[in-house]
Structure formats: structure tokens, C-alpha cells
PDB file of C-alpha atoms in Angstrom:
ATOM      1  CA  SER A  42       0.000   0.000   0.000  1.00 39.00           C
ATOM      2  CA  PHE A  43       1.073   3.590  -0.472  1.00 46.00           C
ATOM      3  CA  GLY A  44       0.197   6.501   1.758  1.00 40.00           C
ATOM      4  CA  PRO A  45       1.371   8.783   4.553  1.00 37.00           C
ATOM      5  CA  PRO A  46       2.678   6.848   7.565  1.00 40.00           C
ATOM      6  CA  GLY A  47      -0.030   8.056   9.914  1.00 34.00           C
ATOM      7  CA  SER A  48       0.849  11.651  10.732  1.00 28.00           C
ATOM      8  CA  GLY A  49      -2.332  12.949   9.114  1.00 30.00           C
ATOM      9  CA  PHE A  50      -0.962  16.279   7.849  1.00 31.00           C
ATOM     10  CA  ALA A  51      -3.000  17.766   5.012  1.00 32.00           C
ATOM     11  CA  SER A  52       0.021  17.882   2.697  1.00 40.00           C
ATOM     12  CA  GLU A  53       0.594  14.144   3.133  1.00 59.00           C
ATOM     13  CA  LYS A  54      -2.233  12.646   1.142  1.00 78.00           C
ATOM     14  CA  LEU A  55      -2.865  10.859  -2.110  1.00 80.00           C
ATOM     15  CA  THR A  56      -3.903  13.056  -5.018  1.00 85.00           C
ATOM     16  CA  ASP A  57      -4.553  12.778  -8.742  1.00 89.00           C
ATOM     17  CA  ASP A  58      -1.018  14.107  -9.273  1.00 90.00           C
ATOM     18  CA  ASP A  59       0.400  11.108  -7.394  1.00 88.00           C
ATOM     19  CA  ALA A  60      -1.652   8.812  -9.613  1.00 89.00           C
ATOM     20  CA  LYS A  61      -0.287  10.513 -12.747  1.00 93.00           C
ATOM     21  CA  ILE A  62       3.288   9.994 -11.533  1.00 92.00           C
ATOM     22  CA  ILE A  63       2.562   6.310 -10.928  1.00 90.00           C
ATOM     23  CA  GLU A  64       0.932   5.876 -14.355  1.00 92.00           C
ATOM     24  CA  ARG A  65       4.234   6.849 -16.008  1.00 94.00           C
ATOM     25  CA  VAL A  66       6.316   4.270 -14.127  1.00 92.00           C
ATOM     26  CA  LYS A  67       7.765   1.537 -16.359  1.00 93.00           C
ATOM     27  CA  GLY A  68       5.885  -1.727 -15.889  1.00 90.00           C
ATOM     28  CA  VAL A  69       2.625  -0.106 -14.773  1.00 89.00           C
ATOM     29  CA  ASP A  70      -0.306  -1.146 -16.948  1.00 89.00           C
ATOM     30  CA  MET A  71      -3.264   0.537 -15.275  1.00 88.00           C
ATOM     31  CA  VAL A  72      -4.005   2.678 -12.218  1.00 89.00           C
ATOM     32  CA  GLY A  73      -7.372   2.588 -10.471  1.00 88.00           C
ATOM     33  CA  LYS A  74      -8.461   5.284  -7.998  1.00 89.00           C
ATOM     34  CA  LEU A  75     -11.156   5.133  -5.335  1.00 88.00           C
ATOM     35  CA  ILE A  76     -12.537   7.775  -2.981  1.00 90.00           C
ATOM     36  CA  THR A  77     -14.249   6.461   0.156  1.00 91.00           C
ATOM     37  CA  LYS A  78     -15.922   8.532   2.856  1.00 92.00           C
ATOM     38  CA  SER A  79     -18.390   7.925   5.671  1.00 93.00           C
ATOM     39  CA  SER A  80     -21.443   9.996   4.807  1.00 96.00           C
ATOM     40  CA  LYS A  81     -24.915  10.888   5.992  1.00 96.00           C
ATOM     41  CA  THR A  82     -27.548   9.170   3.849  1.00 98.00           C
ATOM     42  CA  GLU A  83     -31.339   9.184   3.943  1.00 98.00           C
ATOM     43  CA  PHE A  84     -34.052   6.891   2.575  1.00 98.00           C
ATOM     44  CA  HIS A  85     -37.749   7.508   3.312  1.00 97.00           C
ATOM     45  CA  ASN A  86     -36.836   9.868   6.179  1.00 96.00           C
ATOM     46  CA  ASP A  87     -34.582   7.195   7.718  1.00 97.00           C
ATOM     47  CA  VAL A  88     -31.126   8.751   8.264  1.00 97.00           C
ATOM     48  CA  ARG A  89     -28.088   6.456   8.456  1.00 97.00           C
ATOM     49  CA  TYR A  90     -24.317   6.874   8.080  1.00 96.00           C
ATOM     50  CA  THR A  91     -22.431   4.502   5.799  1.00 96.00           C
ATOM     51  CA  PHE A  92     -19.378   4.367   3.520  1.00 95.00           C
ATOM     52  CA  VAL A  93     -19.866   5.928   0.084  1.00 97.00           C
ATOM     53  CA  SER A  94     -17.196   5.313  -2.569  1.00 94.00           C
ATOM     54  CA  GLY A  95     -16.450   7.253  -5.738  1.00 95.00           C
ATOM     55  CA  MET A  96     -15.687   4.748  -8.501  1.00 93.00           C
ATOM     56  CA  PRO A  97     -14.126   5.491 -11.912  1.00 94.00           C
ATOM     57  CA  THR A  98     -16.492   4.975 -14.829  1.00 94.00           C
ATOM     58  CA  ASP A  99     -13.748   4.280 -17.395  1.00 93.00           C
ATOM     59  CA  LYS A 100     -11.746   1.094 -17.995  1.00 91.00           C
ATOM     60  CA  THR A 101      -9.640   1.614 -14.858  1.00 90.00           C
ATOM     61  CA  ARG A 102     -12.709   0.645 -12.833  1.00 90.00           C
ATOM     62  CA  ARG A 103     -11.870  -3.016 -13.492  1.00 87.00           C
ATOM     63  CA  VAL A 104      -8.749  -2.798 -11.308  1.00 84.00           C
ATOM     64  CA  ILE A 105     -10.789  -1.569  -8.337  1.00 83.00           C
ATOM     65  CA  GLU A 106     -13.630  -4.027  -8.936  1.00 84.00           C
ATOM     66  CA  GLU A 107     -11.307  -7.021  -8.920  1.00 79.00           C
ATOM     67  CA  MET A 108      -9.453  -5.871  -5.823  1.00 75.00           C
ATOM     68  CA  GLN A 109     -12.600  -4.958  -3.876  1.00 76.00           C
ATOM     69  CA  SER A 110     -14.775  -7.813  -5.235  1.00 78.00           C
ATOM     70  CA  PHE A 111     -17.406  -5.403  -6.556  1.00 85.00           C
ATOM     71  CA  GLU A 112     -19.962  -7.024  -8.883  1.00 90.00           C
ATOM     72  CA  VAL A 113     -23.357  -5.657  -9.912  1.00 95.00           C
ATOM     73  CA  VAL A 114     -25.942  -8.469  -9.871  1.00 96.00           C
ATOM     74  CA  GLN A 115     -29.129  -6.430 -10.390  1.00 97.00           C
ATOM     75  CA  GLY A 116     -29.599  -3.425 -12.628  1.00 97.00           C
ATOM     76  CA  ARG A 117     -26.441  -2.003 -14.188  1.00 97.00           C
ATOM     77  CA  ASN A 118     -23.076  -0.538 -13.312  1.00 95.00           C
ATOM     78  CA  LEU A 119     -22.141   3.130 -13.446  1.00 96.00           C
ATOM     79  CA  LYS A 120     -21.232   4.627 -16.813  1.00 94.00           C
ATOM     80  CA  SER A 121     -19.497   7.811 -17.908  1.00 92.00           C
ATOM     81  CA  SER A 122     -22.729   9.718 -18.589  1.00 93.00           C
ATOM     82  CA  ASP A 123     -24.034   9.091 -15.050  1.00 95.00           C
ATOM     83  CA  ASN A 124     -23.941  11.813 -12.444  1.00 93.00           C
ATOM     84  CA  TYR A 125     -26.331  11.432  -9.520  1.00 97.00           C
ATOM     85  CA  LYS A 126     -26.701   7.663  -9.802  1.00 98.00           C
ATOM     86  CA  VAL A 127     -25.827   5.099  -7.116  1.00 98.00           C
ATOM     87  CA  VAL A 128     -25.110   1.366  -6.842  1.00 98.00           C
ATOM     88  CA  VAL A 129     -25.926  -0.024  -3.388  1.00 98.00           C
ATOM     89  CA  GLY A 130     -24.544  -2.959  -1.415  1.00 96.00           C
ATOM     90  CA  GLU A 131     -26.438  -6.215  -0.980  1.00 97.00           C
ATOM     91  CA  LEU A 132     -27.448  -5.534   2.630  1.00 97.00           C
ATOM     92  CA  VAL A 133     -28.784  -2.093   1.700  1.00 98.00           C
ATOM     93  CA  SER A 134     -31.181  -3.766  -0.733  1.00 98.00           C
ATOM     94  CA  LYS A 135     -32.246  -6.274   1.943  1.00 97.00           C
ATOM     95  CA  GLY A 136     -33.293  -3.646   4.470  1.00 96.00           C
ATOM     96  CA  GLU A 137     -30.324  -4.065   6.794  1.00 96.00           C
ATOM     97  CA  LEU A 138     -29.172  -0.440   6.564  1.00 97.00           C
ATOM     98  CA  TYR A 139     -32.536   1.342   6.480  1.00 97.00           C
ATOM     99  CA  ASP A 140     -35.866   0.197   7.917  1.00 96.00           C
ATOM    100  CA  LYS A 141     -37.084  -0.497   4.375  1.00 96.00           C
ATOM    101  CA  GLU A 142     -35.576  -2.497   1.517  1.00 97.00           C
ATOM    102  CA  VAL A 143     -33.975  -0.443  -1.257  1.00 98.00           C
ATOM    103  CA  ARG A 144     -34.945  -1.374  -4.816  1.00 98.00           C
ATOM    104  CA  LEU A 145     -33.897  -0.335  -8.300  1.00 98.00           C
ATOM    105  CA  ARG A 146     -35.127   3.151  -9.263  1.00 98.00           C
ATOM    106  CA  ASP A 147     -35.554   4.179  -5.614  1.00 98.00           C
ATOM    107  CA  ARG A 148     -34.100   7.534  -4.525  1.00 98.00           C
ATOM    108  CA  ILE A 149     -31.485   7.886  -1.790  1.00 98.00           C
ATOM    109  CA  THR A 150     -30.229  11.204  -0.435  1.00 98.00           C
ATOM    110  CA  ILE A 151     -26.466  11.342   0.074  1.00 98.00           C
ATOM    111  CA  LYS A 152     -25.134  14.492   1.756  1.00 95.00           C
ATOM    112  CA  ASP A 153     -28.300  16.401   0.801  1.00 92.00           C
ATOM    113  CA  LYS A 154     -28.149  15.355  -2.881  1.00 97.00           C
ATOM    114  CA  GLU A 155     -30.675  12.925  -4.351  1.00 98.00           C
ATOM    115  CA  PHE A 156     -29.341   9.839  -6.154  1.00 98.00           C
ATOM    116  CA  LYS A 157     -31.260   7.276  -8.221  1.00 98.00           C
ATOM    117  CA  VAL A 158     -30.522   3.594  -7.511  1.00 98.00           C
ATOM    118  CA  ILE A 159     -29.441   1.934 -10.773  1.00 98.00           C
ATOM    119  CA  GLY A 160     -27.680  -1.185  -9.489  1.00 98.00           C
ATOM    120  CA  ILE A 161     -27.337  -3.604  -6.589  1.00 98.00           C
ATOM    121  CA  MET A 162     -24.053  -5.341  -5.762  1.00 96.00           C
ATOM    122  CA  GLY A 163     -23.617  -8.998  -4.941  1.00 95.00           C
ATOM    123  CA  PRO A 164     -22.279 -10.037  -1.525  1.00 93.00           C
ATOM    124  CA  ILE A 165     -18.707  -8.940  -0.816  1.00 89.00           C
ATOM    125  CA  GLY A 166     -18.360 -10.766   2.480  1.00 85.00           C
ATOM    126  CA  ASN A 167     -18.473  -8.250   5.318  1.00 86.00           C
ATOM    127  CA  PRO A 168     -21.182  -5.899   6.640  1.00 90.00           C
ATOM    128  CA  ILE A 169     -19.226  -2.689   6.102  1.00 90.00           C
ATOM    129  CA  ASP A 170     -18.761  -3.288   2.369  1.00 91.00           C
ATOM    130  CA  ASP A 171     -22.200  -4.860   1.936  1.00 94.00           C
ATOM    131  CA  LYS A 172     -23.851  -1.766   3.437  1.00 96.00           C
ATOM    132  CA  SER A 173     -21.793   0.638   1.316  1.00 95.00           C
ATOM    133  CA  MET A 174     -22.729   2.604  -1.810  1.00 97.00           C
ATOM    134  CA  ILE A 175     -20.877   3.481  -5.006  1.00 97.00           C
ATOM    135  CA  ILE A 176     -21.268   6.700  -6.997  1.00 98.00           C
ATOM    136  CA  PRO A 177     -19.265   8.122  -9.942  1.00 97.00           C
ATOM    137  CA  TYR A 178     -15.726   9.231  -9.058  1.00 96.00           C
ATOM    138  CA  ASP A 179     -16.094  12.841 -10.243  1.00 95.00           C
ATOM    139  CA  THR A 180     -19.468  13.159  -8.522  1.00 97.00           C
ATOM    140  CA  ALA A 181     -17.894  11.995  -5.249  1.00 97.00           C
ATOM    141  CA  LYS A 182     -15.069  14.535  -5.554  1.00 95.00           C
ATOM    142  CA  ASP A 183     -17.594  17.347  -5.968  1.00 95.00           C
ATOM    143  CA  LEU A 184     -20.043  16.037  -3.367  1.00 97.00           C
ATOM    144  CA  PHE A 185     -17.436  15.631  -0.626  1.00 95.00           C
ATOM    145  CA  ASP A 186     -15.249  18.530  -1.817  1.00 93.00           C
ATOM    146  CA  MET A 187     -12.250  16.189  -1.860  1.00 88.00           C
ATOM    147  CA  ASP A 188      -8.950  16.421  -3.711  1.00 86.00           C
ATOM    148  CA  GLU A 189      -7.712  13.363  -1.821  1.00 86.00           C
ATOM    149  CA  ILE A 190      -7.715   9.747  -3.044  1.00 87.00           C
ATOM    150  CA  THR A 191      -8.424   6.985  -0.520  1.00 84.00           C
ATOM    151  CA  ILE A 192      -7.097   4.000  -2.469  1.00 79.00           C
ATOM    152  CA  ILE A 193      -4.967   3.555  -5.580  1.00 81.00           C
ATOM    153  CA  ILE A 194      -4.522   0.065  -7.007  1.00 84.00           C
ATOM    154  CA  VAL A 195      -1.808  -0.513  -9.612  1.00 86.00           C
ATOM    155  CA  GLN A 196      -2.098  -3.277 -12.183  1.00 85.00           C
ATOM    156  CA  THR A 197       1.315  -4.251 -13.501  1.00 87.00           C
ATOM    157  CA  MET A 198       2.130  -5.452 -16.992  1.00 87.00           C
ATOM    158  CA  GLU A 199       2.386  -9.184 -17.570  1.00 85.00           C
ATOM    159  CA  GLY A 200       5.813 -10.654 -16.915  1.00 87.00           C
ATOM    160  CA  VAL A 201       7.317  -7.719 -15.019  1.00 87.00           C
ATOM    161  CA  ASP A 202       9.035  -7.956 -11.637  1.00 87.00           C
ATOM    162  CA  ILE A 203       6.428  -6.618  -9.220  1.00 86.00           C
ATOM    163  CA  ASN A 204       8.994  -5.722  -6.576  1.00 86.00           C
ATOM    164  CA  GLN A 205      11.020  -3.762  -9.132  1.00 88.00           C
ATOM    165  CA  VAL A 206       7.914  -1.822 -10.157  1.00 88.00           C
ATOM    166  CA  ALA A 207       7.262  -1.027  -6.498  1.00 87.00           C
ATOM    167  CA  GLU A 208      10.830   0.259  -6.096  1.00 89.00           C
ATOM    168  CA  SER A 209      10.445   2.407  -9.216  1.00 91.00           C
ATOM    169  CA  ILE A 210       7.242   3.881  -7.816  1.00 88.00           C
ATOM    170  CA  LYS A 211       9.050   4.735  -4.576  1.00 87.00           C
ATOM    171  CA  LYS A 212      11.907   6.372  -6.475  1.00 90.00           C
ATOM    172  CA  ASP A 213       9.640   8.505  -8.664  1.00 91.00           C
ATOM    173  CA  LEU A 214       7.446   9.543  -5.751  1.00 86.00           C
ATOM    174  CA  ARG A 215      10.496  10.524  -3.681  1.00 87.00           C
ATOM    175  CA  ARG A 216      11.610  12.741  -6.543  1.00 90.00           C
ATOM    176  CA  TYR A 217       8.130  14.231  -6.995  1.00 89.00           C
ATOM    177  CA  ARG A 218       7.633  14.850  -3.270  1.00 84.00           C
ATOM    178  CA  ASN A 219      11.233  16.018  -2.812  1.00 87.00           C
ATOM    179  CA  VAL A 220      12.094  13.627   0.015  1.00 84.00           C
ATOM    180  CA  ASP A 221      15.245  11.580   0.579  1.00 87.00           C
ATOM    181  CA  GLU A 222      15.394   7.806   0.805  1.00 87.00           C
ATOM    182  CA  GLY A 223      14.588   6.759   4.352  1.00 81.00           C
ATOM    183  CA  GLU A 224      12.628   9.971   4.969  1.00 79.00           C
ATOM    184  CA  GLU A 225       9.596   9.133   2.818  1.00 76.00           C
ATOM    185  CA  ASP A 226       6.204  10.559   3.758  1.00 72.00           C
ATOM    186  CA  PHE A 227       4.585   7.601   2.000  1.00 73.00           C
ATOM    187  CA  LYS A 228       4.844   3.824   1.794  1.00 71.00           C
ATOM    188  CA  VAL A 229       4.492   1.295  -1.024  1.00 78.00           C
ATOM    189  CA  THR A 230       3.385  -2.271  -0.348  1.00 76.00           C
ATOM    190  CA  THR A 231       2.965  -5.162  -2.779  1.00 78.00           C
ATOM    191  CA  PHE A 232       0.131  -7.652  -2.470  1.00 74.00           C
ATOM    192  CA  GLU A 233       2.640 -10.297  -1.426  1.00 76.00           C
ATOM    193  CA  GLN A 234       3.726  -8.115   1.486  1.00 74.00           C
ATOM    194  CA  LEU A 235       0.108  -7.374   2.354  1.00 69.00           C
ATOM    195  CA  MET A 236      -0.750 -11.059   2.445  1.00 67.00           C
ATOM    196  CA  THR A 237       2.260 -11.723   4.673  1.00 71.00           C
ATOM    197  CA  SER A 238       0.966  -9.026   6.995  1.00 65.00           C
ATOM    198  CA  PHE A 239      -2.431 -10.715   7.093  1.00 57.00           C
ATOM    199  CA  GLN A 240      -0.808 -14.010   8.005  1.00 59.00           C
ATOM    200  CA  THR A 241       1.250 -12.438  10.772  1.00 60.00           C
ATOM    201  CA  ILE A 242      -1.540 -10.365  12.296  1.00 51.00           C
ATOM    202  CA  PHE A 243      -4.512 -12.672  11.921  1.00 52.00           C
ATOM    203  CA  GLY A 244      -2.907 -16.111  11.646  1.00 52.00           C
ATOM    204  CA  ILE A 245      -4.537 -17.065   8.345  1.00 44.00           C
ATOM    205  CA  VAL A 246      -3.622 -20.581   7.238  1.00 48.00           C
ATOM    206  CA  GLN A 247      -1.062 -20.960   4.465  1.00 46.00           C
ATOM    207  CA  ALA A 248      -3.563 -22.558   2.090  1.00 47.00           C
ATOM    208  CA  VAL A 249      -5.712 -19.444   2.215  1.00 46.00           C
ATOM    209  CA  ILE A 250      -2.730 -17.187   1.538  1.00 43.00           C
ATOM    210  CA  ILE A 251      -1.836 -19.222  -1.536  1.00 44.00           C
ATOM    211  CA  GLY A 252      -5.402 -19.044  -2.812  1.00 45.00           C
ATOM    212  CA  ILE A 253      -5.624 -15.310  -2.337  1.00 42.00           C
ATOM    213  CA  ALA A 254      -2.200 -14.747  -3.886  1.00 41.00           C
ATOM    214  CA  ALA A 255      -3.365 -16.547  -7.022  1.00 41.00           C
ATOM    215  CA  ILE A 256      -6.380 -14.259  -7.255  1.00 40.00           C
ATOM    216  CA  SER A 257      -4.233 -11.184  -6.649  1.00 39.00           C
ATOM    217  CA  LEU A 258      -2.055 -12.049  -9.626  1.00 40.00           C
ATOM    218  CA  LEU A 259      -5.060 -11.346 -11.826  1.00 39.00           C
ATOM    219  CA  VAL A 260      -5.200  -7.817 -10.483  1.00 41.00           C
ATOM    220  CA  GLY A 261      -1.525  -6.958 -10.605  1.00 41.00           C
ATOM    221  CA  GLY A 262       1.183  -6.237  -8.136  1.00 44.00           C
ATOM    222  CA  VAL A 263       1.114  -3.008  -6.172  1.00 49.00           C
ATOM    223  CA  GLY A 264      -1.603  -1.705  -3.898  1.00 50.00           C
ATOM    224  CA  ILE A 265      -1.593   1.974  -3.008  1.00 48.00           C
ATOM    225  CA  THR A 266      -3.736   3.195  -0.128  1.00 46.00           C
ATOM    226  CA  ASN A 267      -4.254   6.172   2.112  1.00 42.00           C
ATOM    227  CA  SER A 268      -2.837   5.025   5.448  1.00 40.00           C
ATOM    228  CA  MET A 269      -5.593   6.713   7.456  1.00 38.00           C
ATOM    229  CA  TYR A 270      -8.003   4.206   5.848  1.00 40.00           C
ATOM    230  CA  THR A 271      -5.618   1.249   5.744  1.00 42.00           C
ATOM    231  CA  SER A 272      -6.494  -0.215   9.141  1.00 40.00           C
ATOM    232  CA  VAL A 273     -10.208  -0.187   8.344  1.00 41.00           C
ATOM    233  CA  LEU A 274      -9.698  -1.552   4.841  1.00 42.00           C
ATOM    234  CA  GLU A 275      -7.350  -4.330   5.936  1.00 42.00           C
ATOM    235  CA  ARG A 276      -9.549  -5.417   8.832  1.00 42.00           C
ATOM    236  CA  THR A 277     -12.768  -5.497   6.787  1.00 42.00           C
ATOM    237  CA  ARG A 278     -11.056  -7.271   3.917  1.00 41.00           C
ATOM    238  CA  ASP A 279      -9.733  -9.894   6.344  1.00 42.00           C
ATOM    239  CA  ILE A 280     -13.185 -10.427   7.785  1.00 39.00           C
ATOM    240  CA  GLY A 281     -14.438 -11.102   4.277  1.00 42.00           C
ATOM    241  CA  ILE A 282     -11.574 -13.523   3.621  1.00 42.00           C
ATOM    242  CA  MET A 283     -12.183 -15.467   6.809  1.00 41.00           C
ATOM    243  CA  LYS A 284     -15.926 -15.602   6.179  1.00 41.00           C
ATOM    244  CA  ALA A 285     -15.385 -16.840   2.647  1.00 43.00           C
ATOM    245  CA  VAL A 286     -13.262 -19.764   3.809  1.00 45.00           C
ATOM    246  CA  GLY A 287     -15.292 -20.549   6.924  1.00 41.00           C
TER     247      GLY A 287
END
């Protein structure tokens, strides 16, 4: 993962400029960006807070979808011409966020703006994700007045050395941010390192790690995240992993 090491200063955050630097690194095939924020939402006068994510509507969306296990099973996914449209998690549609079930074509208010429900996601594997909502990336930036990216996922080209790509990303970001080696205000972690962390922290069996690693190869090699969200993301992802394997 890539992000500030926890200090929380405004200058130490992921931005579109960081993503552009990463896109130019040799061996990088595609860069996916995601904005995620806890937001006030309302449905039939029932007010609840949940995570709302801004998802790209171009081809880079695939990188995020594969990493986050997003799949629309009812209705349709977001497209480039959408603005105030929303895809809701499985548990939202089943009435486990609001008092009532949410259906296609219903209207949900997110931060005082009305969104039309166009899609429902399949189960991801943990309540936080399954009660979340997805809106277009640019709409989320405007709605939340954010110039900060929560997660960047990098898909590497086939056959490249993932660790070398990660080192190249570090080098280019040090140059861009004008910091010396060893004094970085960011971190870069490969999926292999992330899986090792899971094993160390949560004691996941080796067979599960191997299975997940095989899936991760389809996505690519380098995950880039905002560290202020990392602990939540890693914990919820692990819950989903453990639930999936019993």
C-alpha cells in the first residue's frame, strides 16, 4: 500500500497528481483510484451513516472491482454519462441499513443530494462493504469537496518484476515529493507483502494465503492506499476472507 505513515498532515495525502506519476512508471499497466468517505444518507426519512465510494467509470474501474470484489448483480453498473446515480450494497437492498428495503429506481439522499438507484451489488463478504454505496468518481469529488484519493490500485504489466515496479514507484514519488530515501512521507506495499501481513496479524492458514495470492495475480502487483483508511480496509477485507473460507 502507499500513503502517509499516519501523521495525518493535510500535505501528506494521495492526489490525482500522485496517480499521474505512478501511471508513467515503467511496468505499470493501469491505475485505479477510489474515494471512500463515511457519509450521511437518507431513505424515506430514515437517516443512516455509511461508507460511500467514488468509482471510476472508465476502464480503470476493473482494477478496483477485482481488488474490492465489486460485482453488480441487479440493474447495471455506473457509466461515464451518469452523475447522480448510485449502486448499493447487498445488505442495503435487503433492508439491513434502512428500515425499508432499497430497490432499483428508488431515490437515496447522500449528503443532501438525491441519487437514483441503478444497481445492486452482490455479496462482498463483510457488513461494512455490503452496506456501502458506489457513486461516480467525479461526482464523489464534488459532493465531498475532496482532492484526496483513498485507495490507488496498480495493475502491472504481464511478466514484469512486481517488486522492481514497487521500487520504481518509490523512487519517482520521492523525486516528486522532494524527500530523501529513508525519509519518505509515503509507503508502497505489494500484495505479497500485504498477504504476509495478514498471516502475521490474523494467523490465516497458508492454504488461504496461496489461494488469495493466485487471485491477486489477476489484479496486478502493487496496492496503493491512504494510510488513514488502511487499518479499516485491511480489517474489513480480512473479515471477508475469513468468512469466505469458513
